[in-house]
Amino acid sequence: MSFLEIRNLTATLSNGMPILRDVSLSVAAAEVRGLVGESGAGKSMIGKAILGILPRSVRITRGEIRLDGTDLLALPPAERRRRIGQSCALIPQDPLTALNPSRRVGPQITDRLVDILGWTRSNAEARARDLLAEVQIPEPERVMRSYPHELSGGMRQRILIASAFAAEPKLIVADEPTTALDVTVQKQILKLIAGMQARHGTALLFVTHDLGVVSKVCQRLSVLYAGMVVEDTDVRGFFSAPDHPYSRALLAATPVYTDPEASLTPVPEAVITAVRAEVAAADRRAGRG
Amino acid sequence: MADLYTIENLRLSLADMTRRPLLGTAPQLEILKGLNFSIPKGSVMGIVGGSGSGKSTLGRAMVRLLEPSSGQIRFDGQDIAHLSDRELRPLRRRFQMIFQDPLSSLNPRHTVGTLIAEPLRLHGFDDVQGRVGRALDHVGLPRSFLTRYPHELSGGQRQRVGIARAIAIEPDFILADEIVSGLDVSSQAQVLRLLEDLVRELGLTLAFISHDLSVIRRLCSRVLVLYRGEIVENRETAALFAAPEAPYTRELLSAIPLPDPDQPWG
Amino acid sequence: MLDGRSQIKRRAGLRLWLSAGWLVLLVLVALLAPMIAPKNPLEQDLFAGRLPPFWVSGADPSFLLGTDSLGRDVLSRILHGARLALTVALVSGLATCLVGATLGLMAGYLRGWVDVVISRLIDIWMAFPPVLFSILLIAVIGPGLGSIILAIVIIDWTRFARVVRAEAMAQGAMDYVASARIAGRGRLGIMLREILPNVLPTIVVLLTLEMGIAVIVEAILSFVNLSISTDDPTWGGMIAEGRASIHQAWWVLVFPLITLFFTVLSFSQLGEGLKDRFDPVLR
Amino acid sequence: MIVLRALLSRLVMTAITLFGVAVIVFVTIRVVPGNPIAMMLPPGATPEDVANLTALYGLDKTIAEQFLIWGQGVLAGDFGTSITTRQPVLDLVLGRLPATLELSIMALVMAMLIGGVAALTGTRLRGTRTEGGIDIANGMALSVPDFLWGLILILLFGVLAPIFHISGRITPSLDLPFVTNFYLFESLLRLRFDLWADIVSHMFLPALALAIPLSAIIGQLLKQSLKETMHLDYITLARTKGYGENHIILREALRNAILPTLTLVGVQFTFLIGGTVIIERLFSYEGLGNMAIDAVINRDLPLIQGIVILFAVIFTGVNLIVDLTYALLNPRLRHA
């Protein structure tokens, strides 16, 4: 039984414009699932829907999000928030704004353990030190007492990763965790996340626009266009022969320095019109359904 | 073939705003630490480096948005490093720039038509409307865009308006500062293909600043690798990708995740 | 539920029409005061002193809103007072805006010593309580319409300068200013063509706000009887007299106060409403 | 070390501001078309009466000389003597200052309470009709000045429903055991709650009149700052940790949202003190502002100068304190 089960998830903006169109996908325990698509494709909306942090203007109109068997959308808000707090975690995109500037780093890791999971302060602090060591942060003690502005971007991202894994969540959503970083730092962070995911056996939902990152980190991936899943397959199969024409065009448009002539071919107009027709068909079906 | 740009011992320091005390003056931070290189006419020079490498500052110094602390910037033989605004004005037409954030580089209050026509009027071009129309055609935008406002366009479309504005004035040199980083893969490919055609068609000389070596591989004939304000490698593109010499270049190349699960990613 | 943006538009539209409506009414009243005022605002009738408004017992219906302690008709004085209020509002509002916005724009964009001097002036001006400064100026240059307007300009230019300077500085950092420099545009051209159009919405809001404030400053000055010659009908003068005889004749204070309240409110809401109109994104 | 250098340059700027204010007020008064002395003497005064009075106040010298003499005096703490009351300006001014300070502080506290509650409620109930209501109320409170609110409050609570006093600072008949002029604080220290209640009843309406516009400014600034903070990643992260909205607003967002608002409250506080001038007149409250108006009407030059300088000192002092608290509260600067 897969750990996370999303069925027919549909969401719209307050003006009725659909954001997610009948999204269904399942993530097995300890699986790394990529969510790929261009901006506006709705990939991070799915992550936000699971974690209950959708912007106010977006409303879920249909569908289920089953975590470990329980449909989160059916739970009352307080109960749903507590359940997410206990079993899910987020690795955010921009390390510079993801730590509260006027609080020390330590409490920002231990607060969830103490307040939500009911650990004792000493256990929580010990846990925080272990995790900081695991993400190769020197002198965890000093770092826990320091303020975010005293640390580099790369260091802060490591702290956020440690904080996410500290609560032993069953599911982690990583929302473009390395987009804001230099490519050299990105490599270390991606390797770190992959390593910890394997060690802790956490299901990881990896949201990114970069197909290169997906090929290195994920086992399965879903390709999204305009809030609709156009392809859902395993990584090896996808990169050898992507099934959907839009996926193929996306892969061909990605810059690759080992093959300059073929890469960076713009997505053909025909492919765009075809996938838009598919979306329109889905809307009509949903309209009648 | 003569060089359009020759840079000698270029140094530039700026006030470090992050460590500015409550009221005193901020300490000076040296960003460019003595750069020497030249850009042949008609070539496309790639400038790559991580954040804090000084690539953007170098670009802004080359088009004299910033005045360097010392050193020479010879444009077509003439040193423009320390010219005053007035002396620069006649030269301005010959070196133009396209910016990374299309939203902040197009004045929200002006229509696309005005944005492209303004520099033409400033430099006394004739047949301004005709030139604006042709510039739009060149970048593949319909004439109906003339009366549209920047906030009504997509990222890719706005970037094309930026390109149209730069080429309309028929410059000798264009600086493109991370112009595709903010775009989606599909519009990125379109904009880069457009730029390639324009360089060939108009015989432009281009400096292309980017943090993405894969983009540079396709577009540029030479590559300059910057690391903390110093040039660590300045090579012809194919040679650099075949056998990178500087350790930092090797590290940059090996860090790029190619869309291929079997690629060894050390 | 209405989409967020159209709800804002609906409320902004309402706000715009109500405030514009009141101000248009005020302009008409100011222009036609002599024709439409039932009585001569200066004519005193000691036997008809402190008559209540028409709906209160003991009222004289010909004095619709009652009379003050000297028997002068409250309604007529309010109508004539509108003329002075509007003149002060429009003239000093525009003059203050012109001076303050120009200095603010120069300080914000040119920076350098211009910015240092203007910022220092702003600091000094802000150390002066505005009301005290205005009273001092009027006492020095003598009462009269011209001196009130001059005093308001001298005191309130910093309100524009401070805000416009901050906004011009923020605009200065935008890439479209850099691209204007690349295109070879001079500093004056950049200030007028690139920065001013983006600062205009804020200036409009400040301008209408300033008009409201000008009316208040005039009211305060006549409250401490430093305004025009005393017998000319001014709202401030009426309020001062109303305050003194508040227990005997509350209406002498209430009606000019209500008029002043709606005028000031309309000026500020007009500004907010116009600002939405100016912003192409919202339009 | 850096903080010391910053403090020094801040003090230099404060000195320049004070000097500027002194020059302006000094010159403005003396550029009077007529002779100030002539205006004060009874009509029958002879020319030499005018002459020796002018000499007495040194008005025969050039403005620059007068400024120097006056400047040296001020630095030595001697602000000259008031023309109308013959008493030293410093004593007069310091005598009335406590009343104005108490009124301003009371108004500030009220403004922060009202503004704070409005901002927090508005943030907590984002998107609801209540938030709309708060915004409209805020808009009105902001655009209508303290002068009008004072009049409205006089009408409402002085005449219509007389709950509060509408003039004076304390019921004159009461015998006052006070040593200082800080009636409000001293009555508390002496545990004289009867007197305290009477004083508060006199101060409530003028303080509220001053507080309403300021509360709207604080309310709007804090709400805007909170709104921006609520969009940041560490807030989203806190939600995924399972914390409720109230905890997030109070424990995570508020402390960062307050900082920018604090500096602007400092600036607005000085406008508040300026506002006391007309409000004290309206409520005939014996503070510095009221005295200032009389001083101007009576052309009492030394007294006017003394009051204006004192206001300027308060303004620059408050700004200095605000800058320093901002530096202390903001962890980034604390380690500068």
PDB file of N, CA and C in Angstrom, chain A residues 160 234-235 238 265 274:
ATOM      1  N   LEU A 160      18.246  23.511   7.238  1.00  0.00           N
ATOM      2  CA  LEU A 160      16.822  23.251   6.926  1.00  0.00           C
ATOM      3  C   LEU A 160      16.620  21.766   6.625  1.00  0.00           C
ATOM      4  N   ASP A 234       8.916   5.688 -14.607  1.00  0.00           N
ATOM      5  CA  ASP A 234      10.178   5.604 -13.848  1.00  0.00           C
ATOM      6  C   ASP A 234      11.263   6.383 -14.603  1.00  0.00           C
ATOM      7  N   VAL A 235      12.270   6.817 -13.851  1.00  0.00           N
ATOM      8  CA  VAL A 235      13.272   7.753 -14.406  1.00  0.00           C
ATOM      9  C   VAL A 235      14.024   7.115 -15.576  1.00  0.00           C
ATOM     10  N   PHE A 238      11.950   7.051 -18.629  1.00  0.00           N
ATOM     11  CA  PHE A 238      11.680   8.403 -19.138  1.00  0.00           C
ATOM     12  C   PHE A 238      12.853   8.919 -19.971  1.00  0.00           C
ATOM     13  N   THR A 265      16.552  22.791 -28.534  1.00  0.00           N
ATOM     14  CA  THR A 265      15.606  22.962 -29.671  1.00  0.00           C
ATOM     15  C   THR A 265      14.266  23.415 -29.078  1.00  0.00           C
ATOM     16  N   ALA A 274      -1.243  20.537 -29.273  1.00  0.00           N
ATOM     17  CA  ALA A 274      -1.775  19.183 -28.979  1.00  0.00           C
ATOM     18  C   ALA A 274      -2.039  19.049 -27.483  1.00  0.00           C
TER      19      ALA A 274
END
